[in-house]
PDB file of C-alpha atoms in Angstrom:
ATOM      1  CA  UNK A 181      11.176   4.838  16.248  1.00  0.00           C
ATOM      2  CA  UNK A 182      10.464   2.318  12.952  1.00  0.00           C
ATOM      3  CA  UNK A 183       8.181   0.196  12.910  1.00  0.00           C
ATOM      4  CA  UNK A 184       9.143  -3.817  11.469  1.00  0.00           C
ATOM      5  CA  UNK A 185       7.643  -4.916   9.093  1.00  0.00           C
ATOM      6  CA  UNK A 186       6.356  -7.811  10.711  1.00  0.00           C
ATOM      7  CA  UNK A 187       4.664  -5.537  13.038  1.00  0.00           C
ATOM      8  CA  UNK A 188       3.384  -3.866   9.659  1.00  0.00           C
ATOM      9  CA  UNK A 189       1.774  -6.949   8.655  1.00  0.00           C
ATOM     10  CA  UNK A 190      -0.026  -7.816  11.628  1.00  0.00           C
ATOM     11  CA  UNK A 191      -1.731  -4.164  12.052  1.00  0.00           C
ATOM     12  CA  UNK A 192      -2.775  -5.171   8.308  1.00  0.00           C
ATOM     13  CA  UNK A 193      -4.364  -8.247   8.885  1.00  0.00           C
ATOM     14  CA  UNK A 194      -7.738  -8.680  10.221  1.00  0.00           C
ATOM     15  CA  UNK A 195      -8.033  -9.593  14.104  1.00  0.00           C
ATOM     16  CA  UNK A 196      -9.623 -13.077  15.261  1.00  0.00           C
ATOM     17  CA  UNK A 197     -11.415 -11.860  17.980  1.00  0.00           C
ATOM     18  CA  UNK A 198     -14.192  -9.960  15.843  1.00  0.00           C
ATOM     19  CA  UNK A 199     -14.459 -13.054  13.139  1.00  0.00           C
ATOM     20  CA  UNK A 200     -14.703 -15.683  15.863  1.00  0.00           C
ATOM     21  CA  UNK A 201     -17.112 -13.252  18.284  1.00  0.00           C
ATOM     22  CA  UNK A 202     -19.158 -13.308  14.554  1.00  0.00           C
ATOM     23  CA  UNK A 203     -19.119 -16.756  14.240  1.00  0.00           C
ATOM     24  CA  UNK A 204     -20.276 -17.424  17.118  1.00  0.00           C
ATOM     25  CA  UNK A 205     -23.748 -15.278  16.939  1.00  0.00           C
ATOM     26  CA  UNK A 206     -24.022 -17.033  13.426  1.00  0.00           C
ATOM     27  CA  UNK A 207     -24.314 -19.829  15.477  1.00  0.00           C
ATOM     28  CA  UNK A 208     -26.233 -18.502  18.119  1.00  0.00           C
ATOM     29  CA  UNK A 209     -28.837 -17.344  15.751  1.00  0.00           C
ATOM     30  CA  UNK A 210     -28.905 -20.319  14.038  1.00  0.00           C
ATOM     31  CA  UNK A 211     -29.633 -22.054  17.137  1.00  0.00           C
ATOM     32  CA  UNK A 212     -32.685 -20.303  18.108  1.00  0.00           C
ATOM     33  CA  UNK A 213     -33.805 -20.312  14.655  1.00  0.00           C
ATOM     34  CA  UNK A 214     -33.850 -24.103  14.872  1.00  0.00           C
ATOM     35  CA  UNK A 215     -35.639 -23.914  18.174  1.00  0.00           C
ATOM     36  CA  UNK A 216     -38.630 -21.994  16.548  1.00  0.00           C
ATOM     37  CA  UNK A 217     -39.288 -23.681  13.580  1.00  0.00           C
ATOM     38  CA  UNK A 218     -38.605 -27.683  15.461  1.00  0.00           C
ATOM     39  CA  UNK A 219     -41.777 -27.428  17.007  1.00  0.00           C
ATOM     40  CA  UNK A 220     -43.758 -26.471  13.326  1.00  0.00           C
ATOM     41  CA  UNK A 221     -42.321 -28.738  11.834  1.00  0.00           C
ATOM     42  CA  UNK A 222     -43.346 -31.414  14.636  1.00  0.00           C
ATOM     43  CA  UNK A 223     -46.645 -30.520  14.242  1.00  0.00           C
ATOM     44  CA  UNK A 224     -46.898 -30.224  10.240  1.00  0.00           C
ATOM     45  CA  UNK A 225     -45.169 -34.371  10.438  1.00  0.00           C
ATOM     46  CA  UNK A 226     -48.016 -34.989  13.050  1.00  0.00           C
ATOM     47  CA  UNK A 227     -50.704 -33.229  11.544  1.00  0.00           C
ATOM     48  CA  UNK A 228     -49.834 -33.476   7.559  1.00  0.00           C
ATOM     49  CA  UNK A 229     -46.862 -36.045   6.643  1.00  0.00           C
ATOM     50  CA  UNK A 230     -48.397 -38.901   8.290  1.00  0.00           C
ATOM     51  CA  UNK A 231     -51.498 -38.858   7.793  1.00  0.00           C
ATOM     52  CA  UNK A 232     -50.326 -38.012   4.262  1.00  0.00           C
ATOM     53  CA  UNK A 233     -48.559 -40.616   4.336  1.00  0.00           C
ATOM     54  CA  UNK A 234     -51.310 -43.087   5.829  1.00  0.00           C
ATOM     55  CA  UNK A 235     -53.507 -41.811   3.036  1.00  0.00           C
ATOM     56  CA  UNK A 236     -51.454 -43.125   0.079  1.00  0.00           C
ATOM     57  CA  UNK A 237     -50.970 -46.889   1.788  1.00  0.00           C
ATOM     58  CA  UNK A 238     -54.972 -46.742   2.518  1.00  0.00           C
ATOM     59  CA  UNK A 239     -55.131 -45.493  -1.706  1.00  0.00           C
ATOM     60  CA  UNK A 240     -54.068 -49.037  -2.084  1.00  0.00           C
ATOM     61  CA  UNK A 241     -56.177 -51.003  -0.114  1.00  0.00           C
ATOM     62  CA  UNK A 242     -59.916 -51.625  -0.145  1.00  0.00           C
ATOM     63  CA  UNK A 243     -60.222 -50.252   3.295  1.00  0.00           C
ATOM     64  CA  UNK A 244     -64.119 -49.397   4.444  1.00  0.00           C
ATOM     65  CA  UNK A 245     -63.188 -47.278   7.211  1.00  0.00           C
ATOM     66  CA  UNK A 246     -63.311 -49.831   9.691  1.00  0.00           C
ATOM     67  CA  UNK A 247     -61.818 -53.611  10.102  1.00  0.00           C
ATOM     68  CA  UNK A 248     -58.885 -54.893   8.235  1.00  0.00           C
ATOM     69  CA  UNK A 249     -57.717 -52.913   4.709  1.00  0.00           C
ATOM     70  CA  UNK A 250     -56.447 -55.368   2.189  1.00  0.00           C
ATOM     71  CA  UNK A 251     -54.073 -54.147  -0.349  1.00  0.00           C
ATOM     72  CA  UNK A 252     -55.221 -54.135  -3.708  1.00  0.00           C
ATOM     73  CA  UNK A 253     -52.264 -51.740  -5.831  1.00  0.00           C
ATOM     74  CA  UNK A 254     -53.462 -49.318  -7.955  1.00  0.00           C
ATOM     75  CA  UNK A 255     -57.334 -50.545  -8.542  1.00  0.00           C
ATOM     76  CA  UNK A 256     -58.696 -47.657  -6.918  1.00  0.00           C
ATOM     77  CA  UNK A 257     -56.593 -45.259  -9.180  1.00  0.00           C
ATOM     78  CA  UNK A 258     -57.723 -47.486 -12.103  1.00  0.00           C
ATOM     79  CA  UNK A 259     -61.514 -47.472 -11.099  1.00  0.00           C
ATOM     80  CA  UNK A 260     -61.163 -43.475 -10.798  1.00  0.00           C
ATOM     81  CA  UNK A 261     -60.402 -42.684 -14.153  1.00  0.00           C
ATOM     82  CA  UNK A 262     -63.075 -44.680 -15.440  1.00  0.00           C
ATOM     83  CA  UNK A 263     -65.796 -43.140 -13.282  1.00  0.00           C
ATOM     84  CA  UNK A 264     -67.996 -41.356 -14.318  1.00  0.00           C
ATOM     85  CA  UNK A 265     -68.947 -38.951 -10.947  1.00  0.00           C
ATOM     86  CA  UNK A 266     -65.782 -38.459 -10.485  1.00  0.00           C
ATOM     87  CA  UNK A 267     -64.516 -37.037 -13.494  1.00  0.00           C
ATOM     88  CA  UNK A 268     -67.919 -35.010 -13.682  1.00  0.00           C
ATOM     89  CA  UNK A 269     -66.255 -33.788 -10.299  1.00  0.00           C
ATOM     90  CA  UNK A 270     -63.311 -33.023 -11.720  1.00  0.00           C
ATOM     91  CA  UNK A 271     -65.026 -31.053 -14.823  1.00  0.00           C
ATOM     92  CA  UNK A 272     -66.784 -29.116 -12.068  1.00  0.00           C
ATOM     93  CA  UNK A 273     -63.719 -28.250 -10.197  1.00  0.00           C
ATOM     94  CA  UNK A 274     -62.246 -27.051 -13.536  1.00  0.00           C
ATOM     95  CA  UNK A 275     -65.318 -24.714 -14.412  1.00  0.00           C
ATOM     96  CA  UNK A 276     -65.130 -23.780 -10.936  1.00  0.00           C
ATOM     97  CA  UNK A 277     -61.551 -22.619 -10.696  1.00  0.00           C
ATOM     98  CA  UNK A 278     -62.224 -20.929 -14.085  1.00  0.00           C
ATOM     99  CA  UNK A 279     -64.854 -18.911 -12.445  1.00  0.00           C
ATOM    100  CA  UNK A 280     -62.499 -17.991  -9.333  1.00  0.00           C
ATOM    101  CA  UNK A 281     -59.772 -16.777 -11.722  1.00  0.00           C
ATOM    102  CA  UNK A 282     -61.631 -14.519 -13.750  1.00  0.00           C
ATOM    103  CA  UNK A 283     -64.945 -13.287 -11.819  1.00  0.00           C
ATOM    104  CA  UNK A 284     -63.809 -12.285  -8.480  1.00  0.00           C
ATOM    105  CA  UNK A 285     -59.980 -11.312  -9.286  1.00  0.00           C
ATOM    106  CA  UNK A 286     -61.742  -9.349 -12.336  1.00  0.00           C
ATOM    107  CA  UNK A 287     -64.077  -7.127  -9.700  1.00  0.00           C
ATOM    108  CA  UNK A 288     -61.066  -7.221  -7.027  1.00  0.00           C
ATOM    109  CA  UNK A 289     -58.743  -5.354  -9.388  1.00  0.00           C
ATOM    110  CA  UNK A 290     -61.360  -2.834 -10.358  1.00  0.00           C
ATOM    111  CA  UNK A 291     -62.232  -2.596  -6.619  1.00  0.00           C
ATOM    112  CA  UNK A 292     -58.554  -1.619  -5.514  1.00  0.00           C
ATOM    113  CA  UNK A 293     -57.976   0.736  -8.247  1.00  0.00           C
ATOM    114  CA  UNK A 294     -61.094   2.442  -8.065  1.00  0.00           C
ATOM    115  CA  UNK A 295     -60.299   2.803  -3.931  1.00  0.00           C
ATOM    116  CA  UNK A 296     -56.523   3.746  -4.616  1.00  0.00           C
ATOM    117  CA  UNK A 297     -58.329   6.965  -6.676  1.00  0.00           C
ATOM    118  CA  UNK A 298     -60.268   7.575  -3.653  1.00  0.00           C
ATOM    119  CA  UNK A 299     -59.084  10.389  -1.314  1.00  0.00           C
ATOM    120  CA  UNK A 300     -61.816  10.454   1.228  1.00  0.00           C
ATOM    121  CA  UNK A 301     -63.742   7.116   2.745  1.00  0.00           C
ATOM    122  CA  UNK A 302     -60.949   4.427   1.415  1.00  0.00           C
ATOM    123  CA  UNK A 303     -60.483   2.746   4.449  1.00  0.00           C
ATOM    124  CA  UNK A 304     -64.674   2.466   5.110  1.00  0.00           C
ATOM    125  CA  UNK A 305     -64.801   1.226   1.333  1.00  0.00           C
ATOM    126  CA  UNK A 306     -61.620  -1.525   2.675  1.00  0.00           C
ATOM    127  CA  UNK A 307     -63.725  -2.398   5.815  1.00  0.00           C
ATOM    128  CA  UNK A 308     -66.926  -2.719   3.871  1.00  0.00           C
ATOM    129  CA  UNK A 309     -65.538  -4.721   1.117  1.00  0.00           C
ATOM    130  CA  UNK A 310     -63.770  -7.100   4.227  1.00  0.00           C
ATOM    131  CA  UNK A 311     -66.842  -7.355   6.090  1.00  0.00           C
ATOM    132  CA  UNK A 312     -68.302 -10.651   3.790  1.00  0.00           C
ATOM    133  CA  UNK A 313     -64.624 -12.781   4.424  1.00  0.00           C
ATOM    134  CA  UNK A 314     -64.852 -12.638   8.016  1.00  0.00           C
ATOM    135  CA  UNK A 315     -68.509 -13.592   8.277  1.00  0.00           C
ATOM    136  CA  UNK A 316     -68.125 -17.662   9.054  1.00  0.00           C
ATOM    137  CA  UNK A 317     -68.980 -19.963   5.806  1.00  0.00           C
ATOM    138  CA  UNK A 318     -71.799 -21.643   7.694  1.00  0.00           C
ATOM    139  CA  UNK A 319     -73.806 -18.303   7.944  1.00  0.00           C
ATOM    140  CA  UNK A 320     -72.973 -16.876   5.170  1.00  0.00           C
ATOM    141  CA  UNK A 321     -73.601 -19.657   2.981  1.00  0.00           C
ATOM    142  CA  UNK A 322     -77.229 -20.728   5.087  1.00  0.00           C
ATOM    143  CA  UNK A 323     -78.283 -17.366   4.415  1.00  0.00           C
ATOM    144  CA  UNK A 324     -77.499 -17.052   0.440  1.00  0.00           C
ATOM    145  CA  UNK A 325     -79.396 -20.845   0.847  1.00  0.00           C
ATOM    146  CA  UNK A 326     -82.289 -19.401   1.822  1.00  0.00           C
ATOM    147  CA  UNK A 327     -82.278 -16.187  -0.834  1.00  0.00           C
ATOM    148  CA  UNK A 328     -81.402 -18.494  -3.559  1.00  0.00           C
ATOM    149  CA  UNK A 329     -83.896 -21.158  -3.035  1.00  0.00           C
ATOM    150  CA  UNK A 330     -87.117 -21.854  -4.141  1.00  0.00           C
ATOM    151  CA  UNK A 331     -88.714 -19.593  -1.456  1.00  0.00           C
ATOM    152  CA  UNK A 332     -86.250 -16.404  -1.456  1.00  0.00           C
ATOM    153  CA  UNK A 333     -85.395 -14.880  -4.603  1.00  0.00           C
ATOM    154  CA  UNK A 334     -86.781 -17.885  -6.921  1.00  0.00           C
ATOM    155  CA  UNK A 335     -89.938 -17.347  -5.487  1.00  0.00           C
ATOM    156  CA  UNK A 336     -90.383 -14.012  -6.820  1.00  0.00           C
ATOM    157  CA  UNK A 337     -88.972 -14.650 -10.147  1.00  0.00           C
ATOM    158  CA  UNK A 338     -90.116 -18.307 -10.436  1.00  0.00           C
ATOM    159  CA  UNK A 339     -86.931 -20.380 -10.554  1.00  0.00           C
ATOM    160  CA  UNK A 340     -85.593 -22.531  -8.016  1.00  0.00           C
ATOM    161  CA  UNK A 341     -81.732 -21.655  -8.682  1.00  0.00           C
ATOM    162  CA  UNK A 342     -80.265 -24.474  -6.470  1.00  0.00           C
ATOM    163  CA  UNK A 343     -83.087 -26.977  -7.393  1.00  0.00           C
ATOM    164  CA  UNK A 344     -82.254 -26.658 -11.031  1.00  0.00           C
ATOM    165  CA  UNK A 345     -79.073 -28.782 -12.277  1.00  0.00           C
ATOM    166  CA  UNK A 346     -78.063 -26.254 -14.650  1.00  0.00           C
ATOM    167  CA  UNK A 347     -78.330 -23.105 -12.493  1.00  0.00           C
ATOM    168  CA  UNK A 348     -77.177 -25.086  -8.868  1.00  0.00           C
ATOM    169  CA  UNK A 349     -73.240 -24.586  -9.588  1.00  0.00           C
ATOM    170  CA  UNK A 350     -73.072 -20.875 -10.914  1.00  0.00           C
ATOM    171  CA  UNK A 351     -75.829 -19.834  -8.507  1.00  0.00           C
ATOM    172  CA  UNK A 352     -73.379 -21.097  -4.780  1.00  0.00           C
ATOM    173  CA  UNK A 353     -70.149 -19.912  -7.162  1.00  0.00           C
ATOM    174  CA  UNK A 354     -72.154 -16.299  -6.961  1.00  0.00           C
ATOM    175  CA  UNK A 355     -72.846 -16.643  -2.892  1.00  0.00           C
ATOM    176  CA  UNK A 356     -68.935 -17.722  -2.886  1.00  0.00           C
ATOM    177  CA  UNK A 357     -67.574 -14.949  -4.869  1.00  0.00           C
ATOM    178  CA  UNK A 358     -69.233 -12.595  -2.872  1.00  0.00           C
ATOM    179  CA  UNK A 359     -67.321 -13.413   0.161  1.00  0.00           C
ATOM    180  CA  UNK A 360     -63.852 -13.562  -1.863  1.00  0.00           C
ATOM    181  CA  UNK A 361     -63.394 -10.711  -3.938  1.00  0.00           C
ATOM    182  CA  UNK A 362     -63.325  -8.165  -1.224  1.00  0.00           C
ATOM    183  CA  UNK A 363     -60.567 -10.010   0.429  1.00  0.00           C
ATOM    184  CA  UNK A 364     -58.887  -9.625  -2.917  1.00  0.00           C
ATOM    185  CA  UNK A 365     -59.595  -5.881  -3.196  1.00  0.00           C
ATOM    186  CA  UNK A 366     -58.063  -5.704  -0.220  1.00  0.00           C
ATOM    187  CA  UNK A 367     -54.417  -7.633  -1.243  1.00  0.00           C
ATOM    188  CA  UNK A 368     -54.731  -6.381  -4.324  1.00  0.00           C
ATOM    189  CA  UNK A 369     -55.627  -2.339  -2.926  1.00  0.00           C
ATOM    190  CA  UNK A 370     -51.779  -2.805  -0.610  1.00  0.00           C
ATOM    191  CA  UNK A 371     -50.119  -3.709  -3.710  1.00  0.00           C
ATOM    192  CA  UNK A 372     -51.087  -1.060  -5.535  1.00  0.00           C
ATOM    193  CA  UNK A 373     -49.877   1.721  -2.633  1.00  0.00           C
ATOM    194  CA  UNK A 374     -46.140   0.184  -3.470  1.00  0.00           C
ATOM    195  CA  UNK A 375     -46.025   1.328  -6.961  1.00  0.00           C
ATOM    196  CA  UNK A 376     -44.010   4.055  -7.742  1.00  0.00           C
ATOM    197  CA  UNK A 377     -45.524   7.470  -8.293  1.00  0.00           C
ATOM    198  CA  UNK A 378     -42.702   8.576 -10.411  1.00  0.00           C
ATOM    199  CA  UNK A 379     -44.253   5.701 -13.316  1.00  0.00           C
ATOM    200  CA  UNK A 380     -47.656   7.457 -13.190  1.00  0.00           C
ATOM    201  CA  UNK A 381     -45.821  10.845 -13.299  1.00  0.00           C
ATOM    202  CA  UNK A 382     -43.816   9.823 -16.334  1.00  0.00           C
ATOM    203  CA  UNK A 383     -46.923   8.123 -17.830  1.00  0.00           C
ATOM    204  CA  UNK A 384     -48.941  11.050 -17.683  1.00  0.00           C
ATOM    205  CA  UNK A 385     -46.256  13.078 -19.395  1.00  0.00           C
ATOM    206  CA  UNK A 386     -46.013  10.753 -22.032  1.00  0.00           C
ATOM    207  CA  UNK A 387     -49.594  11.447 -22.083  1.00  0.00           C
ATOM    208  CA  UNK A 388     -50.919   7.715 -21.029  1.00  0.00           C
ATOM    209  CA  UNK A 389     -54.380   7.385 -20.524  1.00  0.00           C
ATOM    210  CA  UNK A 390     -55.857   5.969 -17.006  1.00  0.00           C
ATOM    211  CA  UNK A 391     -56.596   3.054 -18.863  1.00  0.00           C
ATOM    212  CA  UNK A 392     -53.306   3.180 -20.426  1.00  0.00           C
ATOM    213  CA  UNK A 393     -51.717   3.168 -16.737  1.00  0.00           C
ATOM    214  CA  UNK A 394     -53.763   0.359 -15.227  1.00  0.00           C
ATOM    215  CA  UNK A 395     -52.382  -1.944 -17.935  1.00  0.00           C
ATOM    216  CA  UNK A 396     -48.800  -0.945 -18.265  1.00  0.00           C
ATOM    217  CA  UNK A 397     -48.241   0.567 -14.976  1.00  0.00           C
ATOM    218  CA  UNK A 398     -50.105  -0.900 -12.391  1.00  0.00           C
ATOM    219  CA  UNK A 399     -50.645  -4.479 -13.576  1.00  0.00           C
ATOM    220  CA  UNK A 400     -46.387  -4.842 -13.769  1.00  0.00           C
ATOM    221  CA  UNK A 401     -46.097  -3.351 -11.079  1.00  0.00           C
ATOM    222  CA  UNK A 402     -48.317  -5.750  -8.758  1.00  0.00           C
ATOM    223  CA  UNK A 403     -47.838  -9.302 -10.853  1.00  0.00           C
ATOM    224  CA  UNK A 404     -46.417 -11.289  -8.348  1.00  0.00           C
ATOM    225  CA  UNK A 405     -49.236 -10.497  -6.094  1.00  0.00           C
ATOM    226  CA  UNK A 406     -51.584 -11.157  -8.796  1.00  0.00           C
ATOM    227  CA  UNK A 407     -49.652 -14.771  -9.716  1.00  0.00           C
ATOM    228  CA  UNK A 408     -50.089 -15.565  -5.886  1.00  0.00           C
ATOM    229  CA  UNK A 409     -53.384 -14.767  -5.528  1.00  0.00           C
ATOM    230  CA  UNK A 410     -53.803 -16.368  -8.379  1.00  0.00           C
ATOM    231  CA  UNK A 411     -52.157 -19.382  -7.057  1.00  0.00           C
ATOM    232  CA  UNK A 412     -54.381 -19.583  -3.950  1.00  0.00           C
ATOM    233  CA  UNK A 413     -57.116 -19.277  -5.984  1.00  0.00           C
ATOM    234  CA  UNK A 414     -56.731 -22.394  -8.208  1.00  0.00           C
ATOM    235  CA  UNK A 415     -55.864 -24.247  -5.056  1.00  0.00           C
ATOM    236  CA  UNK A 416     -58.873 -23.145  -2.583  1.00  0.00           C
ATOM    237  CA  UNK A 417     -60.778 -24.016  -6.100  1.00  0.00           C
ATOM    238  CA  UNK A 418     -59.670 -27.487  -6.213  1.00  0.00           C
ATOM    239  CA  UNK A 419     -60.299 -28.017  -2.308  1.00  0.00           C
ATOM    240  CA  UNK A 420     -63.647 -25.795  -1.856  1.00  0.00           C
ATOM    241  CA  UNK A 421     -65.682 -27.952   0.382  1.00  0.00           C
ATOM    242  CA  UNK A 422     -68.133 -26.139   2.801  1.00  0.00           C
ATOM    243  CA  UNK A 423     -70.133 -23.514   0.682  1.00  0.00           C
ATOM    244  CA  UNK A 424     -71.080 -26.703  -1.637  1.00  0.00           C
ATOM    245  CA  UNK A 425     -72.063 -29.123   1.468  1.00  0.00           C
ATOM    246  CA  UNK A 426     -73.539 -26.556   3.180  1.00  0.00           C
ATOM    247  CA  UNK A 427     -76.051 -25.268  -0.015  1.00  0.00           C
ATOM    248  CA  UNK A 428     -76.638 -28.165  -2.102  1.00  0.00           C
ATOM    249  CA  UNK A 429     -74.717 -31.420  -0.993  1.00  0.00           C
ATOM    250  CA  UNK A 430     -73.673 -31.797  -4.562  1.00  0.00           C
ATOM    251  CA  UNK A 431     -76.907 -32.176  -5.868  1.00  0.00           C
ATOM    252  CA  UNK A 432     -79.411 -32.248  -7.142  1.00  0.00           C
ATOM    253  CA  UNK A 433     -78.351 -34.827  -9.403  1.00  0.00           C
ATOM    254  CA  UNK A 434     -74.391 -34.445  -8.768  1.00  0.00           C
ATOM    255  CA  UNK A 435     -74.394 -31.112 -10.972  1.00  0.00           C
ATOM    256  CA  UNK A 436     -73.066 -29.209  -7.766  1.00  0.00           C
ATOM    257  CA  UNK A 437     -70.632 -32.187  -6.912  1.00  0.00           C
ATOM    258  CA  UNK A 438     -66.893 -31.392  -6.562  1.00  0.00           C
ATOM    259  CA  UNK A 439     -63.694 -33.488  -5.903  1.00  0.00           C
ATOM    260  CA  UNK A 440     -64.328 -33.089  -2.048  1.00  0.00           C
ATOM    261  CA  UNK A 441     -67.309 -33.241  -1.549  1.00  0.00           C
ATOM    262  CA  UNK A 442     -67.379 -36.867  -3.393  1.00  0.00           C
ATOM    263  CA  UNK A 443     -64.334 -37.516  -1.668  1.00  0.00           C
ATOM    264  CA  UNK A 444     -66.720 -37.133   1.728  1.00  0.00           C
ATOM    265  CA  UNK A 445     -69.461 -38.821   0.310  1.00  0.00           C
ATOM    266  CA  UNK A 446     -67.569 -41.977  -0.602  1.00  0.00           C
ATOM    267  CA  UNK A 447     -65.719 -41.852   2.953  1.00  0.00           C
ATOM    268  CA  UNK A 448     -68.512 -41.451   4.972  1.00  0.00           C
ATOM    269  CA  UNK A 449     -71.617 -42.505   2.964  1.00  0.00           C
ATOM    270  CA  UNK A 450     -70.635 -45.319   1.101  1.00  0.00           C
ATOM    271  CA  UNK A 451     -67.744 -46.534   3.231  1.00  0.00           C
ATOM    272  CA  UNK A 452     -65.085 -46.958   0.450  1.00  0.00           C
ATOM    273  CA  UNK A 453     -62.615 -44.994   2.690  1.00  0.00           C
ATOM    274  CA  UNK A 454     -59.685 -46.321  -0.048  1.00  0.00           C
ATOM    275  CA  UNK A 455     -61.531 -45.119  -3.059  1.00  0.00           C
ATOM    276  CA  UNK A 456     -61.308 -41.819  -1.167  1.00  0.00           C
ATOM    277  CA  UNK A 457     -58.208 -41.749   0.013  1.00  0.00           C
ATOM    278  CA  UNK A 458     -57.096 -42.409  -3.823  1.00  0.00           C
ATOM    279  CA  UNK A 459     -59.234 -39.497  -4.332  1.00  0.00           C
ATOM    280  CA  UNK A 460     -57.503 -37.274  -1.343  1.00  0.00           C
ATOM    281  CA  UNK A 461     -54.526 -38.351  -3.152  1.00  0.00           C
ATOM    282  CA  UNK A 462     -54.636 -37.171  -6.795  1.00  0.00           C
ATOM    283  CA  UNK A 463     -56.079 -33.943  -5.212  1.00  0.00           C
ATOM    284  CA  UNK A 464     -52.922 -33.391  -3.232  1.00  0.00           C
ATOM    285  CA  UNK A 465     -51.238 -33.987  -6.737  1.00  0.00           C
ATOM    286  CA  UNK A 466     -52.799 -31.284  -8.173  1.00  0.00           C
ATOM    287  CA  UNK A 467     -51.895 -28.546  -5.648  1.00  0.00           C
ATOM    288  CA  UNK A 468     -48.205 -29.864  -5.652  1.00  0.00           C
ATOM    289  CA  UNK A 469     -48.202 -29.606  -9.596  1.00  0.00           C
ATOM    290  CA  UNK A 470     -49.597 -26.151  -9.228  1.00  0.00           C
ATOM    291  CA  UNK A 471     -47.696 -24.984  -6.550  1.00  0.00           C
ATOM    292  CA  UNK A 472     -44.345 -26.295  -8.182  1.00  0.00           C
ATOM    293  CA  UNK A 473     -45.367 -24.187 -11.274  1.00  0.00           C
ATOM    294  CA  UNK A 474     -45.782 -21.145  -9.720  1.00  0.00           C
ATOM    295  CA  UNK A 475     -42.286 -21.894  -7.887  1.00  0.00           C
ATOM    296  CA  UNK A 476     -40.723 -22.750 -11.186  1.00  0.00           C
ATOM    297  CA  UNK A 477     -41.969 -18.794 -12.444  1.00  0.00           C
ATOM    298  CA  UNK A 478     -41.346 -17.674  -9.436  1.00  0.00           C
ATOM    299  CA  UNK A 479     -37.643 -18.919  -9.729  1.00  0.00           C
ATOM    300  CA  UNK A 480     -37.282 -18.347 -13.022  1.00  0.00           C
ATOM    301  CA  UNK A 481     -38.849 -14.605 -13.140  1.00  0.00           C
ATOM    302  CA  UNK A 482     -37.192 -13.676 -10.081  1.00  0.00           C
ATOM    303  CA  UNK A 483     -40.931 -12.425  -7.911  1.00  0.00           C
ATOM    304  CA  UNK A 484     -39.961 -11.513  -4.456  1.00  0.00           C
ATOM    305  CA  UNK A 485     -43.320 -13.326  -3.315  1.00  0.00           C
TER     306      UNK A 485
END
C-alpha cells in the first residue's frame, strides 16, 4: 500500500493538540503567577505608593502635622538647599556611606577568604561572625552607648567619644560596623564557594601568588555580589536611622546628625511635617538614582544579580 502525499504532509506537520494543551498551562501558570504577586503588590500601593505619594503633595505644603496644609510649591525644596543642618546632614551621610563602603566590605572580604582557606571550624567562624547582625539594634547599640561613653571605655582613657563633636560620628560608625561586616563575610564567604576551582588550578600553574588570585580570580569572579552589596550599602547609608537616635540623637551639637534623623526631628520636634516630607522626598531620590545606576551596569554588564 502507498501512502498520498497528502497523508505525507499531515504526519509532517506538527499536531494541535500538544501546542494548544501548551498554551493552555502558559496560561494556567500565568494565572497563578498573577494570583501571588496581586496581593504584594496591594500591599506595596498601600504601604509605599501612597503614602509616597501623600509625601510629595505634603513636600508642597506648609503642613505642621496637624490642621489644614496649605500649598506653598517648591519653598520647602528651596529653603533645603539653603540650610545649613541639612546639608551638614547630607555631608554626614556622605562620610558615612564612605565609611560603609570601604571599612566593613574591606574586613568582610578578608573575613570570607580567610574562612574559604579554612578546612576545620568554618561554619563556627560563619556563626560567630553572624552572631552581632541578629542581635536587635536597640541592644546592641545601648550597650556600645554605654562602653563608648564617658563612663565605659572613655573613662579609662579620658575621652568622652560620643560627647566630643569630632569623635561622636566615627565612634557609633565603629559600634555599626561591627554588627555589619560579619553579615558581609557571610554573602561574601557563599560567593566565593561558586568560583571555579579549575581558575585557582590554572592560576597556580601559571604560578599566581595567593595574593595574585584574590585579585584576579576571586574578586571577578564574585563582582556582582560585591556591586550589590555594595548597592545596599550606599542605600542603608543614606537611610541609617536607629544606631544614631539610639547613641547620640544627632548631637552633641548636630555633628552625629544624618538626613533621617533631622528628617524626625523636624517632623516630630519642630512640627514642620512639610519641610520633612521635602526631606523624605529628596532621600527617596537618592536611592532611585542609585538603584537605577546599578540597574543601568547591571544591564549593561550583563550580572545575573
Amino acid at each position: 500500500m502507498t501512502t498520498s502525499k497528502a497523508e505525507l504532509v499531515r504526519a509532517a506537520r506538527p499536531s494541535a493538540r500538544p501546542q494548544a494543551r501548551a498554551s493552555r498551562m502558559g496560561r494556567r501558570r500565568a494565572i497563578w503567577a498573577t494570583a501571588f504577586i496581586v496581593p504584594l503588590l496591594v500591599v506595596n500601593v498601600c504601604v509605599i505608593a501612597g503614602p509616597g505619594l501623600m509625601s510629595v503633595y505634603y513636600s508642597m505644603t506648609d503642613w505642621q502635622g496637624f490642621g489644614p496644609a496649605n500649598f506653598i510649591g517648591f519653598a520647602n525644596y528651596v529653603r533645603m538647599f539653603g540650610d545649613a543642618d541639612f546639608l551638614t546632614a547630607l555631608l554626614h551621610n556622605l562620610i558615612w556611606t564612605a565609611i560603609f563602603l570601604v571599612v566593613p566590605m574591606g574586613m568582610a572580604l578578608l573575613g570570607a577568604y580567610l574562612l574559604s582557606r579554612l578546612r576545620r571550624f568554618a561554619t563556627l567562624f560563619r556563626a560567630l561572625y553572624f552572631i552581632p547582625y541578629i542581635v536587635a539594634s536597640v541592644v546592641s547599640s545601648t550597650i556600645w552607648s554605654s562602653l563608648l561613653a564617658g563612663s565605659g571605655i572613655g573613662s579609662v582613657i579620658g575621652i568622652n567619644f560620643l560627647g566630643n563633636p569630632s569623635t561622636a560620628l566615627p565612634a557609633v560608625a565603629v559600634a555599626n560596623v561591627w554588627t555589619r561586616w560579619g553579615f558581609l563575610a557571610v554573602i561574601f564567604f557563599a560567593a566565593m564557594q561558586s568560583v571555579n576551582p579549575s581558575l585557582y588550578e590554572a592560576s597556580s600553574l601559571d604560578g599566581a601568588s595567593t595574593m595574585q588570585q584574590f585579585f584576579h580570580v576571586t574578586l571577578p569572579s564574585i563582582r556582582p555580589t560585591l556591586m550589590f552589596m555594595g548597592l545596599m550599602s550606599v542605600i542603608w547609608s543614606f537611610l541609617v536611622f536607629d544606631w544614631i537616635y539610639i547613641m547620640t540623637q544627632g548631637g552633641p551639637a548636630g555633628s552625629t546628625e544624618v538626613l533621617s534623623t533631622l528628617l524626625y526631628r523636624e517632623a516630630f520636634t519642630s512640627q514642620e511635617a512639610g519641610y520633612a516630607s521635602a526631606i523624605g522626598v529628596v532621600l527617596a531620590l537618592i536611592s532611585g538614582v542609585i538603584v537605577g545606576g546599578y540597574q543601568f551596569l547591571r544591564a549593561r554588564k550583563g550580572w545575573d544579580i
